[in-house]
C-alpha positions as a printed Julia matrix, in Angstrom:
76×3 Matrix{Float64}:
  61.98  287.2   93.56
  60.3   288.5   96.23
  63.24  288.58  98.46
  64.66  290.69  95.45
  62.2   293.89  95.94
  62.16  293.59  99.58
  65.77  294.19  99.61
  65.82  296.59  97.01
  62.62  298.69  98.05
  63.62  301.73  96.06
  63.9   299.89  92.63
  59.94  298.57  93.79
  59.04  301.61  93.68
  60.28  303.0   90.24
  59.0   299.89  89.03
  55.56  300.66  90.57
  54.97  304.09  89.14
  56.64  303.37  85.85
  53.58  300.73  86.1
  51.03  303.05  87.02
  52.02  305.98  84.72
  52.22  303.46  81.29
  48.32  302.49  83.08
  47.36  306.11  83.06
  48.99  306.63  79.65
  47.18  303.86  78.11
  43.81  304.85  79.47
  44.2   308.22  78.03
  44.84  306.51  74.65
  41.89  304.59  74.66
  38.87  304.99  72.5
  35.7   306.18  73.88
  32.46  307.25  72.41
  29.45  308.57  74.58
  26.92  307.11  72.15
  28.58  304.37  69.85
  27.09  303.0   67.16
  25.59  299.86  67.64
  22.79  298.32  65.52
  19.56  296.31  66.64
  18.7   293.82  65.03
  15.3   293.93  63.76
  12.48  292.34  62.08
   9.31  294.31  59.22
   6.68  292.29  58.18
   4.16  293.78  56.41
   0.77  292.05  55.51
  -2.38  293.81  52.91
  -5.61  292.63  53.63
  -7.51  294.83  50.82
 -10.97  295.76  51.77
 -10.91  295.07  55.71
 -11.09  297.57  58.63
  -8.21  298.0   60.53
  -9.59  295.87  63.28
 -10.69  292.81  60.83
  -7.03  292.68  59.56
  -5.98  292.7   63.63
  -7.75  290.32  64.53
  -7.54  288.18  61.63
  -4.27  288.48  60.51
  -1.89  290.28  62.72
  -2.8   287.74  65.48
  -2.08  284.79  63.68
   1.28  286.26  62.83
   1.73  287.68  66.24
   0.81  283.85  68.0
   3.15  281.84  65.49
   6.01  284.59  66.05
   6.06  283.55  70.01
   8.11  280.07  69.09
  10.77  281.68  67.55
  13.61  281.08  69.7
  15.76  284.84  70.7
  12.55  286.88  69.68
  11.12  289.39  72.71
C-alpha cells in the first residue's frame, strides 16, 4: 500500500487535504460552551441545638459530626 502512494504522490496528496479539510470541518461543527453546566455534588446537614450559644453547639455538636464525616470514603 505504501508502494501505492509513493508512486502515485499526487493522489497522496488529494487524499491528505480532503483529510485535513473534513478535520477542520468537523471541528467547526463541534459543540463548545465556555462555561458548561456541570453540577457538584453536594452534601446539607443541618443540626438545632435549642438554647445553646453558637459556640456550645460547635463544639458540641458540629465536631462530632465534623470527626465522624472524615471516614467517609470520596468526601474532601
Amino acid at each position: 500500500m505504501a508502494k501505492f502512494f509513493i508512486d502515485r504522490p499526487i493522489f497522496a496528496w488529494v487524499i491528505a487535504i480532503f483529510i485535513i479539510a473534513a478535520g477542520i470541518f468537523g471541528i467547526q461543527k463541534l459543540p463548545v460552551s465556555q462555561y458548561p453546566s456541570v453540577a457538584a455534588p453536594t452534601i446539607t446537614l443541618r443540626a438545632t441545638y435549642p438554647g445553646a450559644s453558637a459556640q456550645v453547639m460547635e463544639d458540641s455538636v458540629l465536631a462530632v459530626i465534623e470527626r465522624n464525616m472524615y471516614g467517609v470514603e470520596g468526601l474532601d
